[in-house]
Coordinates of C-alpha atoms and ligand atoms in Angstrom, one line a residue:
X22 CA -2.6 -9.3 -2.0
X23 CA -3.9 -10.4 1.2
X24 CA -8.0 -9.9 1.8
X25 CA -7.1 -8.2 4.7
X26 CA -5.2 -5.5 2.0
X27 CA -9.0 -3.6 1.0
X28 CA -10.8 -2.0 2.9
X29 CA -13.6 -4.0 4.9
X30 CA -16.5 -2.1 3.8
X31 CA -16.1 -3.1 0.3
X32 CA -15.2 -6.4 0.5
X33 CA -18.2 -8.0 1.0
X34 CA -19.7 -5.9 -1.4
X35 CA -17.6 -7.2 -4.0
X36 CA -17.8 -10.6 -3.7
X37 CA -21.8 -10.0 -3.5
X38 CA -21.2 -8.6 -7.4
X39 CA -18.9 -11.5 -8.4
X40 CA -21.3 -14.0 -7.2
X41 CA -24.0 -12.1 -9.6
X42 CA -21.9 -12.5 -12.1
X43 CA -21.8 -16.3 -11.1
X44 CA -25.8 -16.2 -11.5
X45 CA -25.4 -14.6 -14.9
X46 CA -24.3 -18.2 -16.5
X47 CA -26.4 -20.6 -13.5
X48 CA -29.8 -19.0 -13.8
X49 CA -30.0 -20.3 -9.8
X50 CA -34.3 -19.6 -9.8
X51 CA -34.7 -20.9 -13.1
X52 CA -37.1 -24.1 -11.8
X53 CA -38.6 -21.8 -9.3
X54 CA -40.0 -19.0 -11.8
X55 CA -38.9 -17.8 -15.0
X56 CA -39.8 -14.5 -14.3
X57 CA -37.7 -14.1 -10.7
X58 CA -34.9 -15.7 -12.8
X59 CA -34.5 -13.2 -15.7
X60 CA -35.0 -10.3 -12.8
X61 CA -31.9 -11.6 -11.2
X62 CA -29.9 -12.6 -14.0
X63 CA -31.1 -9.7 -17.0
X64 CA -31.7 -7.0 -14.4
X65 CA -29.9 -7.6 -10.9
X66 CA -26.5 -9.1 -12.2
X67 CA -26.2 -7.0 -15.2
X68 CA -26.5 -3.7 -13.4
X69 CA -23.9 -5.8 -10.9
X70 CA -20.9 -6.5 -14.0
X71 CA -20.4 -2.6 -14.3
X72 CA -19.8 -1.8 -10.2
X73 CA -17.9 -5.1 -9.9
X74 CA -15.5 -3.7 -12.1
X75 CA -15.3 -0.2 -10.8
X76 CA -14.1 -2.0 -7.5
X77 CA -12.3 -4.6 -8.7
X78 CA -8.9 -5.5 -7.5
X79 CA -10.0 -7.1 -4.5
X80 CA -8.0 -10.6 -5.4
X81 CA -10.7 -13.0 -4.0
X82 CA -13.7 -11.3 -5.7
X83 CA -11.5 -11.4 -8.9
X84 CA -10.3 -14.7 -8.7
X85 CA -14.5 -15.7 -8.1
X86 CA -15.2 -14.0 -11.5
X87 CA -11.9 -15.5 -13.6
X88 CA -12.7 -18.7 -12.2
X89 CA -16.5 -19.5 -12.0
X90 CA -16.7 -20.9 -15.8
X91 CA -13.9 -23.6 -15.2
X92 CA -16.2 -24.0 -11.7
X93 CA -19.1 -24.1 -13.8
X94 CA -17.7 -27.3 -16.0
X95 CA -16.2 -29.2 -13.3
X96 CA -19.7 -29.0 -11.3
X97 CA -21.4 -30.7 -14.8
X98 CA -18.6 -33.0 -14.9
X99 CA -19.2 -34.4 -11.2
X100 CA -23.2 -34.6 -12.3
X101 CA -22.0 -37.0 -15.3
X102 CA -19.5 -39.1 -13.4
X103 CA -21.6 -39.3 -10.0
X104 CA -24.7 -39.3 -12.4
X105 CA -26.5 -37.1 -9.4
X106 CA -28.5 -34.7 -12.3
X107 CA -29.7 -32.9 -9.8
X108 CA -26.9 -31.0 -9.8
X109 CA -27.5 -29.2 -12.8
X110 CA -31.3 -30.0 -12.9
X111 CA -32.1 -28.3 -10.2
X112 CA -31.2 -24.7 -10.6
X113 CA -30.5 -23.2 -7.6
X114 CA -28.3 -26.2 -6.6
X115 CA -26.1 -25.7 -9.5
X116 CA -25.7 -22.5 -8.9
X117 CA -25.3 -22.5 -5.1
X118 CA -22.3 -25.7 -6.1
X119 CA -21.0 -23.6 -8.9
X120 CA -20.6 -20.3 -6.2
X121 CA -19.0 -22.2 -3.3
X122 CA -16.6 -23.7 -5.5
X123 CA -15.7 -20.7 -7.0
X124 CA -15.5 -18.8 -3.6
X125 CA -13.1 -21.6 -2.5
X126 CA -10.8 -21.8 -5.5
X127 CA -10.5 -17.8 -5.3
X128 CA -9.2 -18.3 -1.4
X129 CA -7.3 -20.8 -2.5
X130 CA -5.7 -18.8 -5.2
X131 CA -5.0 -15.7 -2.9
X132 CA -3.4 -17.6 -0.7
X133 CA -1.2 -19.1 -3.6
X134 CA -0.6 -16.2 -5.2
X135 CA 0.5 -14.1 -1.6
X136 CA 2.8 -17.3 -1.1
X137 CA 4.6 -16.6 -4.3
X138 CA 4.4 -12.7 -3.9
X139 CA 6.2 -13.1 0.3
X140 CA 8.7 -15.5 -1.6
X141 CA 9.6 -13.0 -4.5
X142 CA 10.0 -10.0 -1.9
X143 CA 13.3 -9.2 -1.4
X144 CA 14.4 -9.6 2.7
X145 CA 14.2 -6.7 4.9
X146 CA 17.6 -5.4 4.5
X147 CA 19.0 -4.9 7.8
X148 CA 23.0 -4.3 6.6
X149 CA 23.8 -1.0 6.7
X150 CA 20.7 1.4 8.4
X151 CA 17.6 0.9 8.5
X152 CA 13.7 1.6 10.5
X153 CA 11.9 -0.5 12.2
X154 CA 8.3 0.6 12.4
X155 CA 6.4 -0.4 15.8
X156 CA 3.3 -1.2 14.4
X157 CA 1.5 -2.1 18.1
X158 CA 2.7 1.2 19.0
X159 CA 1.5 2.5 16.2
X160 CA -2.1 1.1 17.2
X161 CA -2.4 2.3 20.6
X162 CA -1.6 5.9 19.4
X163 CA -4.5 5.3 17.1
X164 CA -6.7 3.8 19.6
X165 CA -5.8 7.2 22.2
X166 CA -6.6 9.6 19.7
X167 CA -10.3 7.2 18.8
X168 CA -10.7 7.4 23.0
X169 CA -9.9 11.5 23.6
X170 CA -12.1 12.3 20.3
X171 CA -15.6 12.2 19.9
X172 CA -17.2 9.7 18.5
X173 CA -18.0 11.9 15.3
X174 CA -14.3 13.0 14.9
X175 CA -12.7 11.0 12.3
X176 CA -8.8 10.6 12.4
X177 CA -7.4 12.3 9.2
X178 CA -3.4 11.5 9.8
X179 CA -1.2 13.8 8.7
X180 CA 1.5 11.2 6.7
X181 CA 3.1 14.2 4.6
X182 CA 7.0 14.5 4.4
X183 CA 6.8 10.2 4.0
X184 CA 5.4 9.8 6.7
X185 CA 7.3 12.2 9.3
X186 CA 10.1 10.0 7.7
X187 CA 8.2 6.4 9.2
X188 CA 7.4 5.2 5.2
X189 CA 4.4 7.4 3.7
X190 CA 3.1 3.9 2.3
X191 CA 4.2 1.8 5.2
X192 CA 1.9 3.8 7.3
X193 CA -1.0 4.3 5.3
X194 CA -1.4 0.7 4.5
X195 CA -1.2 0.1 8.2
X196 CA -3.8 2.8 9.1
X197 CA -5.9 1.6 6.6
X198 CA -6.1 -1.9 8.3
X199 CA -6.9 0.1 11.2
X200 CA -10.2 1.2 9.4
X201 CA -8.5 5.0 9.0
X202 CA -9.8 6.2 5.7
X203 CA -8.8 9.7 5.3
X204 CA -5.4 11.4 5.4
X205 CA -3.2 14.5 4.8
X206 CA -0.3 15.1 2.8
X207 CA 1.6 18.7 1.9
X208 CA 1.7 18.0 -2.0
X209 CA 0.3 16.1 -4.7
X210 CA 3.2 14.3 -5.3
X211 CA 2.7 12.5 -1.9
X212 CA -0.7 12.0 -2.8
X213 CA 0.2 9.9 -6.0
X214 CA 2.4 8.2 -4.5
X215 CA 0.3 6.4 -2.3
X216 CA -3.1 6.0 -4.8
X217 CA -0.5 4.3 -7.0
X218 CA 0.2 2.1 -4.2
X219 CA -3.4 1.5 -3.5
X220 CA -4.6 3.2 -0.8
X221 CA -7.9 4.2 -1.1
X222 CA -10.3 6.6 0.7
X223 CA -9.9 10.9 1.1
X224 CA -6.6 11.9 0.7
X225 CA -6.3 15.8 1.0
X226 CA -3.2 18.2 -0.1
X227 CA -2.3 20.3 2.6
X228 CA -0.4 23.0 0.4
X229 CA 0.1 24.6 -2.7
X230 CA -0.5 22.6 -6.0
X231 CA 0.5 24.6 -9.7
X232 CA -2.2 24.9 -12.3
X233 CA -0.7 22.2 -14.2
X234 CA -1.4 19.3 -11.7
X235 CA -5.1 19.9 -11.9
X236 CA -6.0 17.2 -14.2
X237 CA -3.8 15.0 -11.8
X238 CA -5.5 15.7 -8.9
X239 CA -9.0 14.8 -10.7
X240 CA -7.5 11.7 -12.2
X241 CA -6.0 10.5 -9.0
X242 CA -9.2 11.6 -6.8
X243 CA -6.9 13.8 -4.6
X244 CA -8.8 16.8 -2.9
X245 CA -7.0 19.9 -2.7
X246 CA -6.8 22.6 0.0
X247 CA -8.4 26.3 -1.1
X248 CA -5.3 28.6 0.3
X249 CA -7.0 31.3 -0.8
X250 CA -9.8 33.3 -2.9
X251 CA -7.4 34.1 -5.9
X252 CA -6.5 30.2 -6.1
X253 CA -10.7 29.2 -5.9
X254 CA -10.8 31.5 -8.8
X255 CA -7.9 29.5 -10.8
X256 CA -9.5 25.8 -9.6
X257 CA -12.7 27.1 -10.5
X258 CA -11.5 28.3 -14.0
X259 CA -10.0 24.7 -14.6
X260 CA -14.2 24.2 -15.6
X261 CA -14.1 20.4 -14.3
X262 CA -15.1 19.2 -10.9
X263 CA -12.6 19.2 -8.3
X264 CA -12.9 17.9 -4.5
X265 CA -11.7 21.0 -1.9
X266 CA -11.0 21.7 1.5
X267 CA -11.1 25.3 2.0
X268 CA -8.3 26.9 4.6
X269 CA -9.1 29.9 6.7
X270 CA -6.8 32.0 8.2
X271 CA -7.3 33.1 11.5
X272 CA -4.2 34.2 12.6
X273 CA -1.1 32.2 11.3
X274 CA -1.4 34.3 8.0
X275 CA 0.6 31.2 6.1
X276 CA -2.7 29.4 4.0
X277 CA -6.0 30.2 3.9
X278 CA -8.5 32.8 3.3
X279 CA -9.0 35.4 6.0
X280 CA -11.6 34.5 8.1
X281 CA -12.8 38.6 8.2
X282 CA -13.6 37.9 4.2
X283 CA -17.0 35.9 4.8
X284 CA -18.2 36.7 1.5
X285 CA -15.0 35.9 -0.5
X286 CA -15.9 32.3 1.2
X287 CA -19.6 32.1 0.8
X288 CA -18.5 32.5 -2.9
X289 CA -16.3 29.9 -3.0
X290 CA -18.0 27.6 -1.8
X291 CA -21.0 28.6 -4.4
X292 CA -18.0 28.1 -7.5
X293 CA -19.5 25.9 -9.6
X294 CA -17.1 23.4 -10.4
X295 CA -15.8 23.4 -6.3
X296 CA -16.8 20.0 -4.7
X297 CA -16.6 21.3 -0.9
X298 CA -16.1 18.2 1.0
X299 CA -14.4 20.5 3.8
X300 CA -13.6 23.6 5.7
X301 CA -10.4 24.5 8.1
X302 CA -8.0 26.5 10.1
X303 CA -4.5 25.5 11.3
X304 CA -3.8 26.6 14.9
X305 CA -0.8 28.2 15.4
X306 CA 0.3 28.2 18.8
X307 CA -1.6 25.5 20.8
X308 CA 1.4 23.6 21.6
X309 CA 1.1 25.6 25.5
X310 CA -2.5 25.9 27.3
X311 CA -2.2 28.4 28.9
X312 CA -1.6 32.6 28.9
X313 CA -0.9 34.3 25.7
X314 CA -1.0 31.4 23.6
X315 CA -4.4 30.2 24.8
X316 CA -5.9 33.1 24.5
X317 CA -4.8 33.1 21.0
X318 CA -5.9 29.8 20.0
X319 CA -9.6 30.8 21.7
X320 CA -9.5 33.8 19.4
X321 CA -8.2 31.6 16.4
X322 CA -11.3 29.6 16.9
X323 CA -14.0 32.0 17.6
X324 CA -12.4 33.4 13.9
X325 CA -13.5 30.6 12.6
X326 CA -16.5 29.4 14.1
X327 CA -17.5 33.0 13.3
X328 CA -17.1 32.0 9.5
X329 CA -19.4 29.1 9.8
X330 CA -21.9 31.1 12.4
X331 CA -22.0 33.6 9.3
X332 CA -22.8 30.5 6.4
X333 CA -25.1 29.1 8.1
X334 CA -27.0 32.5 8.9
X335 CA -26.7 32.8 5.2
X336 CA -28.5 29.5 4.4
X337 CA -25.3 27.7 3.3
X338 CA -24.4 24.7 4.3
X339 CA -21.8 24.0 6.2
X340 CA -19.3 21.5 4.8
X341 CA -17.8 19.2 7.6
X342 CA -14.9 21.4 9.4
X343 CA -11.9 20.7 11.1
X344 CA -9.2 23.0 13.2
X345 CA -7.5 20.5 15.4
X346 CA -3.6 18.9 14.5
X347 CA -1.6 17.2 17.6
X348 CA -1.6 19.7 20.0
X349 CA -5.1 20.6 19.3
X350 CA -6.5 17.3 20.7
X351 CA -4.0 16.9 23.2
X352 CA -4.8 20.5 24.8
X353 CA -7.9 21.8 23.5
X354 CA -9.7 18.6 23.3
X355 CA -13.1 20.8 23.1
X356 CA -12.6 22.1 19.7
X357 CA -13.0 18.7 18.3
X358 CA -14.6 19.3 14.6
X359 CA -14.9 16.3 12.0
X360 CA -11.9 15.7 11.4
X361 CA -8.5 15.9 13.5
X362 CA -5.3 16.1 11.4
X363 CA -3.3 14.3 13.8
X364 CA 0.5 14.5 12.7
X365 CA 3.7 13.8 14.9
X366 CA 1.6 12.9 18.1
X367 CA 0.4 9.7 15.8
X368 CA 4.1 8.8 15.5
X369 CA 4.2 8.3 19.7
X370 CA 6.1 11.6 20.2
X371 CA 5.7 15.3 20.8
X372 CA 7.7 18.3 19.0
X373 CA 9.7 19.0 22.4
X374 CA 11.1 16.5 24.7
X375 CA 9.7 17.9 28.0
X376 CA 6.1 17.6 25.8
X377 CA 7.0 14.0 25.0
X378 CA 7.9 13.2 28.6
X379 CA 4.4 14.5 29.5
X380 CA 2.4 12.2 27.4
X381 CA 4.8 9.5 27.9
X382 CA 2.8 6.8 29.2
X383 CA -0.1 7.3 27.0
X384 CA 1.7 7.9 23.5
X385 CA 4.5 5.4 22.2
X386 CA 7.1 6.0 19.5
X387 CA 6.5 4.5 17.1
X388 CA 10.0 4.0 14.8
X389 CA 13.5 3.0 16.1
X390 CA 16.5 4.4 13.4
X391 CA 19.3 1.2 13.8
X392 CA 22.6 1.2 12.1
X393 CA 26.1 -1.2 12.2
X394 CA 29.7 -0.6 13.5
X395 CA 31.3 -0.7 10.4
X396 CA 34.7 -0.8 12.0
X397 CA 36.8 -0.5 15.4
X398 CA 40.0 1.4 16.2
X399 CA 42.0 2.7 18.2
X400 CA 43.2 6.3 18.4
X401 CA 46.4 7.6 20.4
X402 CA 46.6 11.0 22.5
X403 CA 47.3 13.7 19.6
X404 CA 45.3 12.3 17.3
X405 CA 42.2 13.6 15.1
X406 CA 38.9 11.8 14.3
X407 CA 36.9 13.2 11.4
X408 CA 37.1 16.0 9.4
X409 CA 38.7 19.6 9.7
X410 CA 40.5 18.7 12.7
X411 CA 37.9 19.4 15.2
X412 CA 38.6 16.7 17.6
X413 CA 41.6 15.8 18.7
X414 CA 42.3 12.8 21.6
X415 CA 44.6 14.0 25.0
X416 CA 43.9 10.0 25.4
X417 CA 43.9 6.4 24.2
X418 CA 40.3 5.7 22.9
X419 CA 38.8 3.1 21.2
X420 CA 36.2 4.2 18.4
X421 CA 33.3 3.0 16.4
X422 CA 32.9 3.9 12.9
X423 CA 29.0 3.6 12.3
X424 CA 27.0 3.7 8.8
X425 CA 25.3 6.5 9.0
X426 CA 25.4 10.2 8.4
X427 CA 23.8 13.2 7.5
X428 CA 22.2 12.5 4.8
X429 CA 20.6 9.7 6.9
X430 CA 19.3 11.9 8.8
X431 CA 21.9 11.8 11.6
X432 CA 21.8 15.6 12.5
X433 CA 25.2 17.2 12.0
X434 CA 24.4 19.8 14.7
X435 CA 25.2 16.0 16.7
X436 CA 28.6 16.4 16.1
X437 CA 31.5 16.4 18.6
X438 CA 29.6 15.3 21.7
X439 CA 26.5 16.7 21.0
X440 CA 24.9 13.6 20.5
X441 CA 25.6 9.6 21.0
X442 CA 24.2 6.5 20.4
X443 CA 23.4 3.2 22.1
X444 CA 25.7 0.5 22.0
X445 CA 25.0 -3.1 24.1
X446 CA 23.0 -1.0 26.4
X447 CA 25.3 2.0 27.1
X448 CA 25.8 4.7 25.3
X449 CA 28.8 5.8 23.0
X450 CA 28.9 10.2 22.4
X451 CA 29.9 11.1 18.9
X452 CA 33.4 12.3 18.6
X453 CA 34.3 14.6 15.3
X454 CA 31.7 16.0 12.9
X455 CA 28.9 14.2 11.7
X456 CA 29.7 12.9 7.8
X457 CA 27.4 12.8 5.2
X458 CA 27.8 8.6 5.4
X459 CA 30.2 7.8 8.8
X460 CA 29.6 8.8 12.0
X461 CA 32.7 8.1 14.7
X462 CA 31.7 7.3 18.5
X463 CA 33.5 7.1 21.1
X464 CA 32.9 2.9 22.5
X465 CA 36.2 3.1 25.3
X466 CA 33.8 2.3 27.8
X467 CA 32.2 -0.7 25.9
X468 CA 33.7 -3.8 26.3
X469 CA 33.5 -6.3 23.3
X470 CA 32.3 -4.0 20.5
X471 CA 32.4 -6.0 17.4
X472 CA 31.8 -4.5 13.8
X473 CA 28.2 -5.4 12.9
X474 CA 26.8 -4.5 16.0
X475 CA 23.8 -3.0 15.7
X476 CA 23.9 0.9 16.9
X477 CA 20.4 2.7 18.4
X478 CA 20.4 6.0 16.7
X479 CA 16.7 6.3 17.9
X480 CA 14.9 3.8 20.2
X481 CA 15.5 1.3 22.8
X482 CA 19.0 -1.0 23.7
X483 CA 19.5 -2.4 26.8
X484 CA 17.5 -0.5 29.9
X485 CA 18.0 2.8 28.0
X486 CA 15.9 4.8 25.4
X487 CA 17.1 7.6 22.9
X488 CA 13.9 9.0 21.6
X489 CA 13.5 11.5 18.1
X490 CA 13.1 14.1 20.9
X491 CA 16.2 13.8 22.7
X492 CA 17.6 14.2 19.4
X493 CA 15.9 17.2 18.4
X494 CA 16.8 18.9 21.5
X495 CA 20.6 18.1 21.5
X496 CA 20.3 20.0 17.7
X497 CA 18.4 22.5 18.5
X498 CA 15.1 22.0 16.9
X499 CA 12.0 20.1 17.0
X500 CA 11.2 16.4 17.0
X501 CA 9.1 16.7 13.2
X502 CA 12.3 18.4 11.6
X503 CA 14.4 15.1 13.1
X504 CA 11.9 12.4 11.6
X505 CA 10.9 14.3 8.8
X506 CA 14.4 14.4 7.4
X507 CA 15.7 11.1 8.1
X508 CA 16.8 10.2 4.6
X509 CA 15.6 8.1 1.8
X510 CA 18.8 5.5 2.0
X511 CA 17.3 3.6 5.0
X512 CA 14.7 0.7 4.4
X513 CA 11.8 0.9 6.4
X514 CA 10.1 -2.1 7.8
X515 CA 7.7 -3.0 10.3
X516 CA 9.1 -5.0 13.0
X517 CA 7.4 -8.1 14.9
X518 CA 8.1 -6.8 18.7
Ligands
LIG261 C1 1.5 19.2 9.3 C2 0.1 19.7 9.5 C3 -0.7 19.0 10.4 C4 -0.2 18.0 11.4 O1 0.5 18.6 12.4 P1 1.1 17.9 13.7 O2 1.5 19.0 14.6 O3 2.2 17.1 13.3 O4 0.0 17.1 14.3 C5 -2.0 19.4 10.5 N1 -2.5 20.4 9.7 C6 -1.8 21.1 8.8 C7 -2.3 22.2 8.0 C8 -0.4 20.7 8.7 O5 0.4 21.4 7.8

């Protein structure tokens, strides 16, 4: 419970309420004029007690209100022994005394308290597999995204799937510091998850939420994407306010209204009980600018700038829109709305690895995926590593058993040469099929392996770099089905690089 844990904007705004409440119980411009007095302490503070506590949990503005009345006794106390009565005589004194005291005894007890709360956490456990989380890489992907939008175009990370496996919470609360306050998730279970864990600001939910988590998405202030007419009409039947986003579909036919059915959409956003804090289309095949697929995207947003052409002729305003995810910004920077749901790009990689290659230099992964060499041996010509027989040895080798598998998140489409690891700087293939908990690699060329080494699976050893798109492309897929798999069993951490 650091300071630096809320959200600037507020902070000063809540230690500005505590201190009312301080001027509650020291009338400070008592001896100046009754009537500026009562103002402040019958009007101002009062109306300030009920918003301090709508925004409390701010530790130092807390600790400011639990502590003031002890504050308030010890200041009369050093008036009697020091005799100096103008302490308390003089009523703006007192209550300037009483407030810095109680503003330092508030820091003082944060800092107390976070001592306690870093000794109680349990160590990063670093034993079996685990993440590190680059958190300066993670800035300067932050900071290029801030630089190629405009200055109007908020960030609005997509940190769905945990995070494209990096730690949903991990990240947010990182991204928060970094003054993002708006995000995407695909379900309001993610959602949840991280207003339970305190992050505040707009957190939207990409896909599909049931009838029954309604009252959840009120009670957690979750806004929920429109996927189409029919579902308005369910929301709107709920008969309580609820924060939307409406989707349009302009050619990816997966959510969203169409974007021919203008009038199904004026009327949505006229439903009565429909906050409309937003409106948005996903692009569906901006990951190429140029030929077929750009001329689709340009038609996928002239389909929806139509829609908004068409509310605004109508008289309705627009609410704020937004069409761009990764590739969006990175190749159709123009179509900037206000917001960019920036996904897998945030995490410093692309979905291929010739893509990632490209941006390289201006976009840095962001998570390395480390495990241990659980154990060494050595296997004769005619011999079998792993299961079903599928690799056999025509030669002595020496291999590493490491701790992690499949249900890691260690592809098994890796298996059998497909992929490797890196070991002291040089990199050991996989030999036999991927487990659900072992993998076996092949270390002959590695002199002085030692069980407990730490193996790369994902990131940096030595001069050489295994990135979550190398990986995808050695199983046949894409970078976010790689990270958003990795498994639950590994403990994510940020590192200090
Ligand atoms: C996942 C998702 C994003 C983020 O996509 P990236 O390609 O990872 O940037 C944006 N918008 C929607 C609707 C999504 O489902």
């Amino acid at each position: 419970m650091n300071t630096k844990d809320n959200y600037a904007g507020l902070d000063i705004f809540r230690i500005s309420a505590a201190l009312l409440v301080v001027a509650i119980h020291t009338s400070p411009l008592a001896l100046w004029s009754a009537e500026a007095d009562s103002f402040l302490t019958r009007v101002l503070a009062r109306v300030a007690v009920p918003f301090f506590f709508m925004v409390t949990g701010q530790f130092v503005a807390t600790g400011i209100y639990i502590l003031h009345p002890a504050m308030i006794v010890v200041v009369r106390g050093i008036a009697k022994v020091s005799r100096i009565s103008v302490l308390i005589e003089n009523s703006f004194l007192h209550y300037s005394c009483v407030a810095m005291l109680s503003v330092a005894a508030a820091f003082i007890a944060a800092i107390c308290l976070q001592y306690l709360q870093q000794r109680r956490r349990q160590p990063f456990r670093k034993d079996r597999t685990w993440i590190e989380i680059d958190r300066a890489a993670l800035q300067k992907n932050v900071e290029f995204f801030r630089k190629r939008l405009p200055e109007n175009c908020r960030l609005m990370p997509a940190i769905k799937a945990n995070a494209y496996g990096h730690g949903a919470v991990l990240i947010a609360k990182e991204l928060s510091r970094m003054g993002v306050d708006s995000f995407c998730v695909a379900c309001i279970q993610e959602g949840i998850e991280l207003r339970r864990a305190g992050i505040g600001g707009e957190i939207l939910v990409l896909g599909y939420t049931h009838p029954s988590g309604f009252a959840e998405l009120r009670k957690y202030h979750l806004s929920q994407t429109v996927i189409d007419y029919s579902y308005a009409e369910q929301l709107n039947a709920y008969g309580k306010k609820i924060t939307v986003h409406i989707a349009i579909d302009t050619g990816m036919h997966r959510l969203g209204e169409r974007c021919e059915n203008v009038e199904e959409i004026c009327k949505i956003i006229r439903m009565r009980h429909l906050v409309v804090k937003g409106i948005f289309t996903h692009l569906s095949a901006d990951d190429r600018k140029d030929g077929r697929e750009k001329e689709f995207t340009e038609q996928q947003a002239s389909g929806f700038y139509a829609v908004l052409e068409e509310m605004k002729k109508r008289g309705i305003p627009c609410p704020p829109n937004h069409l761009q995810a990764s590739y969006g910004v990175l190749n159709y920077p123009e179509l900037a709305g206000d917001y960019a749901r920036v996904g897998i790009a945030l995490y410093g990689v692309l979905s291929t690895k010739e893509d990632t290659l490209e941006w390289k230099d201006k976009l840095f992964p962001v998570l390395s995926l480390k495990t241990r060499v659980a154990s060494i041996k050595e296997i004769h010509p005619g011999e079998t590593a792993g299961y079903g027989l599928a690799f056999v040895t025509d030669r002595n080798i020496k291999a590493a058993v490491l701790a992690i598998g499949y249900a890691d998140g260690f592809p098994r489409a890796l298996s059998n040469g497909q992929g490797a690891v890196l070991i002291r700087g040089v990199k050991a293939p996989v030999i036999g099929t991927v487990c659900m908990d072992q993998t076996i690699v092949d270390v002959s060329g590695i002199p002085d392996v030692q069980p407990g080494d730490t193996a790369v699976v994902i990131g940096k050893s030595g001069g050489l770099e295994i990135t979550a798109s190398d990986l995808a492309e050695q199983a046949g897929t894409i970078t976010n089905e790689i990270l958003s798999r990795i498994g639950a069993r590994p403990e994510r951490n940020i590192c200090c690089s």
